[in-house]
Structure formats: structure tokens, C-alpha cells
Tab-separated table of C-alpha atoms in Angstrom:
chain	number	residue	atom	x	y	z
A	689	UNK	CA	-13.805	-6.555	21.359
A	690	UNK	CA	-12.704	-3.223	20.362
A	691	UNK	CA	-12.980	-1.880	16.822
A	692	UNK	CA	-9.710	-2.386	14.813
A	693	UNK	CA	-9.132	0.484	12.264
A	694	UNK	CA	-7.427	-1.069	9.224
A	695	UNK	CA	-5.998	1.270	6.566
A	696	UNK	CA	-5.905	-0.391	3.090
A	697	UNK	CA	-3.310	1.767	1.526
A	698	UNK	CA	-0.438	1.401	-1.604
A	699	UNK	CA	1.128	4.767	-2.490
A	700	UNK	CA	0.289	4.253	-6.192
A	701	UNK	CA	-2.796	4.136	-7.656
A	702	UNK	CA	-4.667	1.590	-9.852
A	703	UNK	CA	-3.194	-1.493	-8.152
A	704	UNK	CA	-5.955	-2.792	-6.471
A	705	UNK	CA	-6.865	-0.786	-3.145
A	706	UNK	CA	-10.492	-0.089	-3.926
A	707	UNK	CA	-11.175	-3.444	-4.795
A	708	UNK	CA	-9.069	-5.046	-2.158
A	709	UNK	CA	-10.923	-2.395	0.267
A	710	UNK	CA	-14.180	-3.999	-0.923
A	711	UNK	CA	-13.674	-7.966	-0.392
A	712	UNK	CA	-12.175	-7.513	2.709
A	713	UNK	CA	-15.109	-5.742	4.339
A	714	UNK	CA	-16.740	-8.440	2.655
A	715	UNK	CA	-15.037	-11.135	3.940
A	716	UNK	CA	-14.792	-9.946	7.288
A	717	UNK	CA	-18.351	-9.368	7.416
A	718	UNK	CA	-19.541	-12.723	6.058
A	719	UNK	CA	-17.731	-14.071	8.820
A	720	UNK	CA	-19.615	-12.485	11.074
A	721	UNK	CA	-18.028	-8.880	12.526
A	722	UNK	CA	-19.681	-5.994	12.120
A	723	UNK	CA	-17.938	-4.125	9.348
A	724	UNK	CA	-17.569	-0.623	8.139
A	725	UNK	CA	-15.612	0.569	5.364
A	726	UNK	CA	-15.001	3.957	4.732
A	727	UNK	CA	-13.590	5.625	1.548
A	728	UNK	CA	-11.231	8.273	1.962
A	729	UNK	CA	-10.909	9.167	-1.614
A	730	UNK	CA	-13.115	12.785	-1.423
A	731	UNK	CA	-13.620	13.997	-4.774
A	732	UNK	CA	-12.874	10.589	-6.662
A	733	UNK	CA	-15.400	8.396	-4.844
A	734	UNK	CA	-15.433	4.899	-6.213
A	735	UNK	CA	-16.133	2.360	-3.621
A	736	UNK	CA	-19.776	2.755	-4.094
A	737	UNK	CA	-19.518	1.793	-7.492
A	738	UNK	CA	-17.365	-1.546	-6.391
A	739	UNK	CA	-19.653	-1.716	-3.648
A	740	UNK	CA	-22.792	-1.663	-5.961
A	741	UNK	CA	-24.497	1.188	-4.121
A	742	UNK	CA	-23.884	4.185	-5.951
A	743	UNK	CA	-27.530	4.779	-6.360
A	744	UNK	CA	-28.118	4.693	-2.218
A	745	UNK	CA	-25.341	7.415	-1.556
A	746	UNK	CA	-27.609	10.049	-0.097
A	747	UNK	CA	-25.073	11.716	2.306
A	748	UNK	CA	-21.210	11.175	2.698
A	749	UNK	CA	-18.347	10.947	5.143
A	750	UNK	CA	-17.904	14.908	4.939
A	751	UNK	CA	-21.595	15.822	5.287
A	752	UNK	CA	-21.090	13.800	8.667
A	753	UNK	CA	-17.866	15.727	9.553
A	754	UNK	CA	-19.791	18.835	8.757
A	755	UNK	CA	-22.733	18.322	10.632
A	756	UNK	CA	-25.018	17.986	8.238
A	757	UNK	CA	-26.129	14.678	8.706
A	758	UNK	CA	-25.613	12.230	11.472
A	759	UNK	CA	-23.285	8.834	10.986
A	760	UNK	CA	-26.676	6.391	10.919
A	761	UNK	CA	-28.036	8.332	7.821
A	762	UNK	CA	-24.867	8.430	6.016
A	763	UNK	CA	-23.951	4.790	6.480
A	764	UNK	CA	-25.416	2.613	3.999
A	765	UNK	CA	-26.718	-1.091	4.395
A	766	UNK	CA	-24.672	-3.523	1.971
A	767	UNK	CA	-26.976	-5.782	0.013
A	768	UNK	CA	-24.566	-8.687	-0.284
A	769	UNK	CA	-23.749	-9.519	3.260
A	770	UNK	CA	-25.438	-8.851	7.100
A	771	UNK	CA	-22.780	-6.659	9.136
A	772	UNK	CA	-21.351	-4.678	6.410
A	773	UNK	CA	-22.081	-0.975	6.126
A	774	UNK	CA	-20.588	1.521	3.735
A	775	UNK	CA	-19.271	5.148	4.316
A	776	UNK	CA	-19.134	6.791	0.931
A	777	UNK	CA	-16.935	9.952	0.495
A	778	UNK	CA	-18.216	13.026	-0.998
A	779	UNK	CA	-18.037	13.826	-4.738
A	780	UNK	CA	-17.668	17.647	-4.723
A	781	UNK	CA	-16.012	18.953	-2.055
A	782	UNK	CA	-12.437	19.105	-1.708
A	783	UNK	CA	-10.124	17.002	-0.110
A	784	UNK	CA	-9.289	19.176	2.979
A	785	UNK	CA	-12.527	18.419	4.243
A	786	UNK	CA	-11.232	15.430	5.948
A	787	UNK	CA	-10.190	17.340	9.059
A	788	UNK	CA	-8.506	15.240	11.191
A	789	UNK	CA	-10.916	15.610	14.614
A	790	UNK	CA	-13.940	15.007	12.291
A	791	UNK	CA	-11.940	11.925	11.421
A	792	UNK	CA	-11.256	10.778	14.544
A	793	UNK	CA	-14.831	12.237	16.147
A	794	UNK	CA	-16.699	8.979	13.065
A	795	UNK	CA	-14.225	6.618	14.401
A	796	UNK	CA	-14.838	6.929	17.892
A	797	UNK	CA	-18.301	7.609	16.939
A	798	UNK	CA	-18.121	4.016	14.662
A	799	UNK	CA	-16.344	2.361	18.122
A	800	UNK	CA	-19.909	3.601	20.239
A	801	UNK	CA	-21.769	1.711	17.680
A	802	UNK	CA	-19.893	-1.767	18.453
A	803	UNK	CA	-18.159	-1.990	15.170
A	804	UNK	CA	-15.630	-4.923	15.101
A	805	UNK	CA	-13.718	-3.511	12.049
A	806	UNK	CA	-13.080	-0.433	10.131
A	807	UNK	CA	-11.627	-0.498	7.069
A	808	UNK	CA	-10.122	2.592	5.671
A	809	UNK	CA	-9.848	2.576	1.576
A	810	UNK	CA	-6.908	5.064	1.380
A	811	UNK	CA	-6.699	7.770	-2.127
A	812	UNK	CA	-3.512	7.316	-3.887
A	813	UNK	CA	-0.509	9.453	-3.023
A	814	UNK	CA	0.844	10.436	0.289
A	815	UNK	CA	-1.525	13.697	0.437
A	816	UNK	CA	-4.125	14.692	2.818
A	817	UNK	CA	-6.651	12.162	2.190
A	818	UNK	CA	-3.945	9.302	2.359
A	819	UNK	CA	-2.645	10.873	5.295
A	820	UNK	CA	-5.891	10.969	7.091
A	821	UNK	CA	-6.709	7.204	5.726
A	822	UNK	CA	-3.644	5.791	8.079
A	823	UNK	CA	-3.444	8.416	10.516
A	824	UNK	CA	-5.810	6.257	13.058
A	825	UNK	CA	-4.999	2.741	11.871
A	826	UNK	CA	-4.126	-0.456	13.898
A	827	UNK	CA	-2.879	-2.384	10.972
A	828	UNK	CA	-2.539	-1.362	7.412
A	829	UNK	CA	-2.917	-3.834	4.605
A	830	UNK	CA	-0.533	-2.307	1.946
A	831	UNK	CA	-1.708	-3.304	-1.703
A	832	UNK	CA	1.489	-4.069	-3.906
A	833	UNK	CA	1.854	-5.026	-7.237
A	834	UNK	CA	4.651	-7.001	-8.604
A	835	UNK	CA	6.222	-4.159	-10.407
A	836	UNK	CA	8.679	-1.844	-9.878
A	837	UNK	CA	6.945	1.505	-9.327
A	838	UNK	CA	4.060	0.472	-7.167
A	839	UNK	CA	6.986	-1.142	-5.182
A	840	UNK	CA	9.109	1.710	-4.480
A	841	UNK	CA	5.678	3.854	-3.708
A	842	UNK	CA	4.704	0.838	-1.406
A	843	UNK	CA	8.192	1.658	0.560
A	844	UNK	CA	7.521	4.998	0.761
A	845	UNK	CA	3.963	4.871	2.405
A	846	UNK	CA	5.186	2.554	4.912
A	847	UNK	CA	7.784	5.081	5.774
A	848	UNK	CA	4.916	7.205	6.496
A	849	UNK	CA	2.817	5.125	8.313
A	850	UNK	CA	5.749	4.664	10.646
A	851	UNK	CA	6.307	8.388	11.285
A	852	UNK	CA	2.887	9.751	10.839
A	853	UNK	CA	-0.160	7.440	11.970
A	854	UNK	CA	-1.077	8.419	15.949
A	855	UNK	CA	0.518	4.920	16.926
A	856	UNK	CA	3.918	6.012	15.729
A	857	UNK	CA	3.604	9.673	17.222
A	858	UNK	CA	2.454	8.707	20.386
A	859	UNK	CA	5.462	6.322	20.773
A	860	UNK	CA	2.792	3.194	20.637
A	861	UNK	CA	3.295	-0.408	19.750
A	862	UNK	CA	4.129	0.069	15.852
A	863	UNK	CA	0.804	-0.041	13.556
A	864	UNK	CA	0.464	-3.850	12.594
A	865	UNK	CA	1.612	-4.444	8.625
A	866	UNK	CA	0.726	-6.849	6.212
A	867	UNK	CA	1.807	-7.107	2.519
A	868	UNK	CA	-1.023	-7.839	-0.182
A	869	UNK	CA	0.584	-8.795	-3.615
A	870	UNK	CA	-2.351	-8.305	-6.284
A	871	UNK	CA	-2.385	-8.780	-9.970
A	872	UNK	CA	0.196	-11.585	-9.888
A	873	UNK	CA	0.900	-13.885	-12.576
A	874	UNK	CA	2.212	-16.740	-11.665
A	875	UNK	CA	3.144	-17.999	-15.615
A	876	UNK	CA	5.282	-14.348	-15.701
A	877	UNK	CA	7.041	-14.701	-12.647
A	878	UNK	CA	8.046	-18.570	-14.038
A	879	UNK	CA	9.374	-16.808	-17.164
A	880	UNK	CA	11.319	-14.103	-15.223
A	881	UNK	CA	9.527	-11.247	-16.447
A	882	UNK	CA	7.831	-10.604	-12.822
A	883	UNK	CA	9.092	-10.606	-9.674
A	884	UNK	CA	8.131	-13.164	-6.932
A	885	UNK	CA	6.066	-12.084	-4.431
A	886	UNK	CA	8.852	-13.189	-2.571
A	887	UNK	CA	10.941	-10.953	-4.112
A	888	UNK	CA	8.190	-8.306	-3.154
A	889	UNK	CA	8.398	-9.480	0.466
A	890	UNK	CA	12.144	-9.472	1.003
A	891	UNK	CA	12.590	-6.249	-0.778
A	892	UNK	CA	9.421	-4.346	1.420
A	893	UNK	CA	10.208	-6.374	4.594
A	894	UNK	CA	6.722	-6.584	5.319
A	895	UNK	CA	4.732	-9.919	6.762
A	896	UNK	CA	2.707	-11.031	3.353
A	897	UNK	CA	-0.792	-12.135	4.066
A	898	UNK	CA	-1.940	-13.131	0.690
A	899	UNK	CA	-1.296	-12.705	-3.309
A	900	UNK	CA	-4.134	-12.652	-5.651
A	901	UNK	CA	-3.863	-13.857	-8.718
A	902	UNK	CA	-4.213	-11.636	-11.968
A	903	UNK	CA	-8.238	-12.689	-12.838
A	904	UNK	CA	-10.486	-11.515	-15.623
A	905	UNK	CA	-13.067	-11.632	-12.343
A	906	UNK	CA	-11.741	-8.903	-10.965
A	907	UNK	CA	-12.959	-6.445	-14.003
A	908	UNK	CA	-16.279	-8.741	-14.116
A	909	UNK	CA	-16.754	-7.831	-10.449
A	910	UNK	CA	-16.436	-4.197	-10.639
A	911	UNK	CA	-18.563	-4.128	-13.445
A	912	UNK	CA	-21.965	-6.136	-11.974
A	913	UNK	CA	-21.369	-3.605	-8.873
A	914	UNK	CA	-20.463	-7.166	-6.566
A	915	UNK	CA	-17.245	-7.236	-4.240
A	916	UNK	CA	-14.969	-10.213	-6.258
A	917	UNK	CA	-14.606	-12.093	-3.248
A	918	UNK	CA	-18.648	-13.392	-3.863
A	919	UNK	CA	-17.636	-14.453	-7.194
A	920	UNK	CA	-18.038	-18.259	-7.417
A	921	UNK	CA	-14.968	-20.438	-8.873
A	922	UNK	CA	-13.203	-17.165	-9.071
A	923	UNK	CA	-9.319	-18.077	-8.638
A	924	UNK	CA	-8.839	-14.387	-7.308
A	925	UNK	CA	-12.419	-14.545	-5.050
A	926	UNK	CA	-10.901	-17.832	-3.320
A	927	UNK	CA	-7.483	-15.528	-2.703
A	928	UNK	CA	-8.988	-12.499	-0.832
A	929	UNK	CA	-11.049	-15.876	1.136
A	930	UNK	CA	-7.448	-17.142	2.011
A	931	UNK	CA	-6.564	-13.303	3.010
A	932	UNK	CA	-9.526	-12.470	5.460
A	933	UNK	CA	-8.930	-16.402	6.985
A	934	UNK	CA	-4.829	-15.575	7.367
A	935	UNK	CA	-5.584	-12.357	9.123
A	936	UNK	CA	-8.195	-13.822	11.489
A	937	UNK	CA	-5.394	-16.229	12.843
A	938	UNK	CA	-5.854	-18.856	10.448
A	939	UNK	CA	-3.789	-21.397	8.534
A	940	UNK	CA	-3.688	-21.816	4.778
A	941	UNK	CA	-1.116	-22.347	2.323
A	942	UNK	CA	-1.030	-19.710	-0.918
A	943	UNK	CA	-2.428	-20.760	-3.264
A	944	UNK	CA	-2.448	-19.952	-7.145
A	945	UNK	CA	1.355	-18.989	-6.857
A	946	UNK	CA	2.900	-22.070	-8.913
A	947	UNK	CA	2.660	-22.533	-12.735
A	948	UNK	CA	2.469	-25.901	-14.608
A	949	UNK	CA	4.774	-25.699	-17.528
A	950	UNK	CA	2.857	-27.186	-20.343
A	951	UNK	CA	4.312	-30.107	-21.773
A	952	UNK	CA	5.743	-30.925	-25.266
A	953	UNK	CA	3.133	-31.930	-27.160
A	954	UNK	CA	0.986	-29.346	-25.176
A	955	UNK	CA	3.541	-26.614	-26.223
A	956	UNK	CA	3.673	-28.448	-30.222
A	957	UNK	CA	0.125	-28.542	-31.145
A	958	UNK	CA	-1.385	-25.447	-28.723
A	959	UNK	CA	-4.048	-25.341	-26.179
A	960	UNK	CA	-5.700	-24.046	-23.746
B	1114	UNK	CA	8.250	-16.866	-31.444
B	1115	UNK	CA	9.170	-19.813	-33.388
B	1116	UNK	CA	7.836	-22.765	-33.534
B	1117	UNK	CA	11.350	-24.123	-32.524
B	1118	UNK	CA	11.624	-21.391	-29.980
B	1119	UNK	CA	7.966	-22.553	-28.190
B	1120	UNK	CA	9.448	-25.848	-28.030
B	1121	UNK	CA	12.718	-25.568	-27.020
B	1122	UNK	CA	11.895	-22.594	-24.963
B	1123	UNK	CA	13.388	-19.055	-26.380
B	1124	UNK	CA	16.663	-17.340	-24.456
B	1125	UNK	CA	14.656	-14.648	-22.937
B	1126	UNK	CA	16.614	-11.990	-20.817
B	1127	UNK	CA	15.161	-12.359	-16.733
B	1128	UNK	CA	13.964	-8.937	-16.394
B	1129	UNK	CA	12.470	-9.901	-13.004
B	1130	UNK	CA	16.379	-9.889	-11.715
B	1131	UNK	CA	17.051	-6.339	-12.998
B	1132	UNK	CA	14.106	-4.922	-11.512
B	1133	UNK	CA	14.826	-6.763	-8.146
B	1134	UNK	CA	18.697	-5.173	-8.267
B	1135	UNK	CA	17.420	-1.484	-9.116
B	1136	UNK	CA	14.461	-1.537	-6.564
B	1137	UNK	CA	17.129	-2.858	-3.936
B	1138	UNK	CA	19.189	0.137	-4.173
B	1139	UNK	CA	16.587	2.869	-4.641
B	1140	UNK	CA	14.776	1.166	-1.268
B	1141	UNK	CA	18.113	1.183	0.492
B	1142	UNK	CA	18.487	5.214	-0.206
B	1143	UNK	CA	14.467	5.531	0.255
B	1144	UNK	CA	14.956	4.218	4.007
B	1145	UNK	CA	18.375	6.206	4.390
B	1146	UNK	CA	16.602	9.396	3.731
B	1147	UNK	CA	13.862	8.493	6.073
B	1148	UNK	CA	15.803	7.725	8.384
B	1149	UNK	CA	16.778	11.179	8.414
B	1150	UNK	CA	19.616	12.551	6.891
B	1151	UNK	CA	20.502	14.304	10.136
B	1152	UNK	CA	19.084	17.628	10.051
B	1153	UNK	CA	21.974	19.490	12.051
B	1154	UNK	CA	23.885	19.138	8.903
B	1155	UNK	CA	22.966	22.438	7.212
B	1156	UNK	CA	23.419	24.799	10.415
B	1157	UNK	CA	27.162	22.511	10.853
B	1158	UNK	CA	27.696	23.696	7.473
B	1159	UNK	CA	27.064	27.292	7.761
B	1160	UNK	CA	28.997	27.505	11.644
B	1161	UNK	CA	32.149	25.958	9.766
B	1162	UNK	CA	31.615	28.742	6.987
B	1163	UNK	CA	31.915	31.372	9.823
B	1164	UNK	CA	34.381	30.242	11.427
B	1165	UNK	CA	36.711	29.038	8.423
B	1166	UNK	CA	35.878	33.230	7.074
B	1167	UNK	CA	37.498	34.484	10.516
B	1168	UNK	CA	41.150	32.975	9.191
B	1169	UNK	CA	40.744	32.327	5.364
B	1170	UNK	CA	38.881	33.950	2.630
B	1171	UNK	CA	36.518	31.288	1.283
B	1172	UNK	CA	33.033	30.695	-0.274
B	1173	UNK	CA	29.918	29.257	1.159
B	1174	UNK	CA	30.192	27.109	-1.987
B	1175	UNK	CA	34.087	25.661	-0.972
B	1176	UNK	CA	32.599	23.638	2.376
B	1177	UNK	CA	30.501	20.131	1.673
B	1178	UNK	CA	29.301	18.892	4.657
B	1179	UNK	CA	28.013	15.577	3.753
B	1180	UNK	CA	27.303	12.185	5.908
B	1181	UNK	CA	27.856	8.483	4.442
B	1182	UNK	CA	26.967	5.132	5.406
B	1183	UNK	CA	29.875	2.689	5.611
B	1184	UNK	CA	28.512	-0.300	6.883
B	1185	UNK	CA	27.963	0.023	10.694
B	1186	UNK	CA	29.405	3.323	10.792
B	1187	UNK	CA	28.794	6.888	9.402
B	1188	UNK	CA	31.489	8.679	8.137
B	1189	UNK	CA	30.929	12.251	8.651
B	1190	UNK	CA	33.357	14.405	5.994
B	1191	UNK	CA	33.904	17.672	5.412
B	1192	UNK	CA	35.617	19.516	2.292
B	1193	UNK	CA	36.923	22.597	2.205
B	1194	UNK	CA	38.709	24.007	-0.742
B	1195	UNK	CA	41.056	26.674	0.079
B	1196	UNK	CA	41.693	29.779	-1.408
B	1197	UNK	CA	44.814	29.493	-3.539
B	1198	UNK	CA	47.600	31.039	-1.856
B	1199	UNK	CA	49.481	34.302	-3.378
């Protein structure tokens, strides 16, 4: 097959890119494709700390743009899964390093080395770095929460992706989207104080492929350094499972979406 | 909350509806702009200016060239406040 280029992207930040970026490379790779995932954020790098190989980063994504090292010494091993390698960005040097041929010359370089999947962990904003994250992708995962600002910025980085990735410009078939609702509360959105992620979908228009629950996991993860999706009994682990199995093709029904009202005597003399 | 409130259930406003109206509009105006506002419409404007000046006095400020949605059609309108006459 040839390598897909998948752009994890939102608009805002802090809603869950990094860590959506991270179990989805995981996923995929755990099911067998060779997986690379590649942070765009130069000068905030933080996938290698979700990642849990912050300690391994020797050289980066721009050293390899630069020249100064080659792609197989820059690409670190993951210790959790077979098939998963990690492209950490650089730390110092500014974000206009990300040329767009260097870009382009590690993808195709990525493609050589029979890659099934690249996943592209876009910065926040809609400035160079974000622009270079989607500028090559197939698809785009875009990482929403249920709240009003990360939803308008959602909108507006799918407005870019459809005038500015290489798919749009070159008059190509459209760059494949799919909507990720994270952080969701399923007890809220029963009150009325969140929106649905169906409200999400109908007001982005976008094909949703999974929402994952609010979890204390999630924080738990990024601290032990281990994508969430290895967590066991992990209501938001067995979400981003139900994600990577919807985009392969795959069935399932979403899951932790509903919310059992407790009853009476549940709501009289407390609980759990 | 009350105890009478947890049972009962409380009347709490559904702010999950408000934020689903404003996001609705500010989308709507998001994808208009994207869209493109049609970028002849500043050269238009200034092409009316001159030739409007060749018969009438006016200011750059008295034409509004402006475009609007209306349903399936756009409504293209232009305003031009005349001098008043002596």
C-alpha cells in the first residue's frame, strides 16, 4: 500500500491533539502498519514526553531537514509497540524551519521506507507549523471539543485544509475528514450544559469517527510517559480502540455516549 | 443544591442550546467569508467613485459597495449618498 499522511489537527490548543496524535500511532501500529508520527510543534515539542521518549531524542525533524542528520538516526524506536517510530521536533529553533520541500523531501523519504501511515501532530493555530502539518495530508482527523471556542477554531482549520493542503491546490479529490470529539461528558451533555457530539457534528459537517470520553486516564497517561490507548479498563483507552477500528473500515457502535440517571434513592442517600 | 432540588431535579437553564444557536451563526458567516467575499468588490467600489466624480461632487466615503446573501441569491447593492443640492 502506499503511505497515508494523516494530519491530526484542531485550531485550538489544549483539546487533545498531542494525545490523540499519540494513541492513534499506537493503535495503528499495534495492529500491525508500520507507523510514524511526526510532531510539527518546533519549539514546543511535547509528543516525546506523551510518547515516553524524551530521554532518546538525540536529533529532530529539523536537524533532518537541515542535513544534519539522516531520517534513520532521527527516528526513534517506540518501546510500547513493534511498527511505531517517532519523529520528534526540535526544541530551539524556530518555527520557519519547517520549509515546506524539507517537509515534503521526509515524507517521500518516510514513503521509500514502506511506511503504511504517517501521522502528523499539528501546533495549535493556523501558522506555519500548522500549515505545514496539513499541507501534505490524505485525511485529517480534526480534534474537537464540545465547547464553543474549540468549535468555531475547528471550522476555521477545515476552511484551511480545504484551500491550502496540496490536495485542494492541485484540484485533487478533497483531503479525507473525520471529526474526533474528546473530553466529552456524557452526564453534562444529559444536563444541557454541553453540547452533543451530535450537535458538534451537524454544526462542523464533518463525518465523526469517535468521541472519547472525559477520563482521569488521560492525565495518568501523560504522566507515566504511556500513549492512553495501552491503559487497561480505561473508558477513554477503549474509545481511541473504537477510533483506530472505525477508520480501518470497521463497525462499532459509540460507546460511553449515554448517561444513566441515578435513581431516587440513589439521588436521596448519595453514591458513587 | 437542595436536597429537594437533587431529588426533584433543579430548573437549570440548557446552556448547551445557546451555545449551539451562537456557534450556528458565527459558522454560517465563518464559511461566507471563506467562501470569499468576492474580491472585485473593492476595485467596483473605487471605478463607481470615478465615474460618479465625472457628474457629481461626492466622497469616497458616500459609495458602499456591499454583497448579501438572500437565500439562493446574492443581492449585490450599492449606496450612494448624494451631495445635497444648492
Amino acid at each position: 500500500m502506499t503511505t497515508r499522511i494523516i494530519v491530526v489537527t484542531s485550531g485550538k490548543g489544549g483539546v487533545g491533539k498531542t494525545t490523540t496524535s499519540a494513541s492513534f500511532a499506537s493503535g495503528l501500529a499495534l495492529r500491525g502498519f508500520k507507523t510514524a508520527v511526526i510532531d510539527f510543534d518546533v519549539g514546543l515539542r511535547n509528543l516525546d514526553l506523551i510518547m515516553g521518549c524524551e530521554r532518546r531524542v538525540v536529533y529532530d525533524f529539523v536537524n533532518v531537514i537541515q542535513g544534519e542528520a539522516n531520517l534513520h538516526q532521527a527516528l526513534i524506536k517506540d518501546k510500547h509497540c513493534e511498527n511505531l517510530f517517532v519523529l520528534p521536533a526540535s526544541q530551539t529553533r524556530d518555527k520557519d524551519a519547517l520549509s515546506e520541500e524539507g517537509v515534503e523531501k521526509v515524507l517521500k523519504e518516510l514513503e521509500h521506507m514502506g511506511f503504511d501511515y504517517v501521522i502528523c501532530d499539528s501546533p495549535a493555530g493556523i501558522e506555519h507549523g500548522a500549515i505545514m502539518a496539513l499541507t501534505f495530508a490524505d485525511e485529517a482527523l480534526i480534534v474537537t471539543n464540545p465547547e464553543v471556542s474549540s468549535i468555531r477554531d475547528s471550522d476555521r482549520i477545515l476552511g484551511i485544509l480545504q484551500s491550502k493542503s496540496r490536495r485542494a491546490k492541485e484540484g485533487r479529490e478533497a483531503v479525507k475528514e473525520h471529526l474526533v470529539v474528546t473530553r466529552y461528558s456524557a452526564r453534562r451533555v444529559e444536563e444541557g450544559e454541553m453540547l452533543s457530539y451530535k450537535d458538534v457534528q451537524e454544526l462542523l459537517r464533518v463525518p465523526l469517527l469517535g468521541v472519547i470520553p472525559e477520563s482521569e486516564t488521560v492525565l495518568q497517561a501523560s504522566n507515566s510517559g504511556a500513549p492512553v490507548i495501552h491503559t487497561k479498563e480505561s473508558e477513554a483507552a477503549e474509545a481511541y480502540q473504537d477510533v483506530v477500528s472505525r477508520f480501518l473500515g470497521e463497525e462499532r457502535e459509540m460507546r460511553f455516549v449515554t448517561y444513566e440517571k441515578p435513581g431516587l434513592l440513589k439521588r436521596i442517600f448519595g453514591g458513587a | 443544591m437542595s436536597w429537594l432540588e437533587k431529588i426533584f431535579g433543579g430548573t437549570q437553564p440548557k446552556t448547551a442550546q445557546l451555545a449551539k444557536e451562537r456557534l450556528t451563526l458565527v459558522i454560517a458567516h465563518q464559511r461566507a467569508d471563506e467562501a470569499g467575499a468576492p474580491d472585485f468588490l473593492p476595485e467596483l467600489q473605487k471605478e463607481l467613485i470615478a465615474v460618479i466624480s465625472k457628474y457629481v461632487k461626492v466622497n469616497a466615503d458616500d459609495i458602499k459597495v456591499q454583497l448579501e446573501k438572500k437565500g439562493n441569491y446574492e443581492v449585490l447593492e450599492v449606496n450612494i449618498v448624494m451631495p445635497e443640492a444648492h
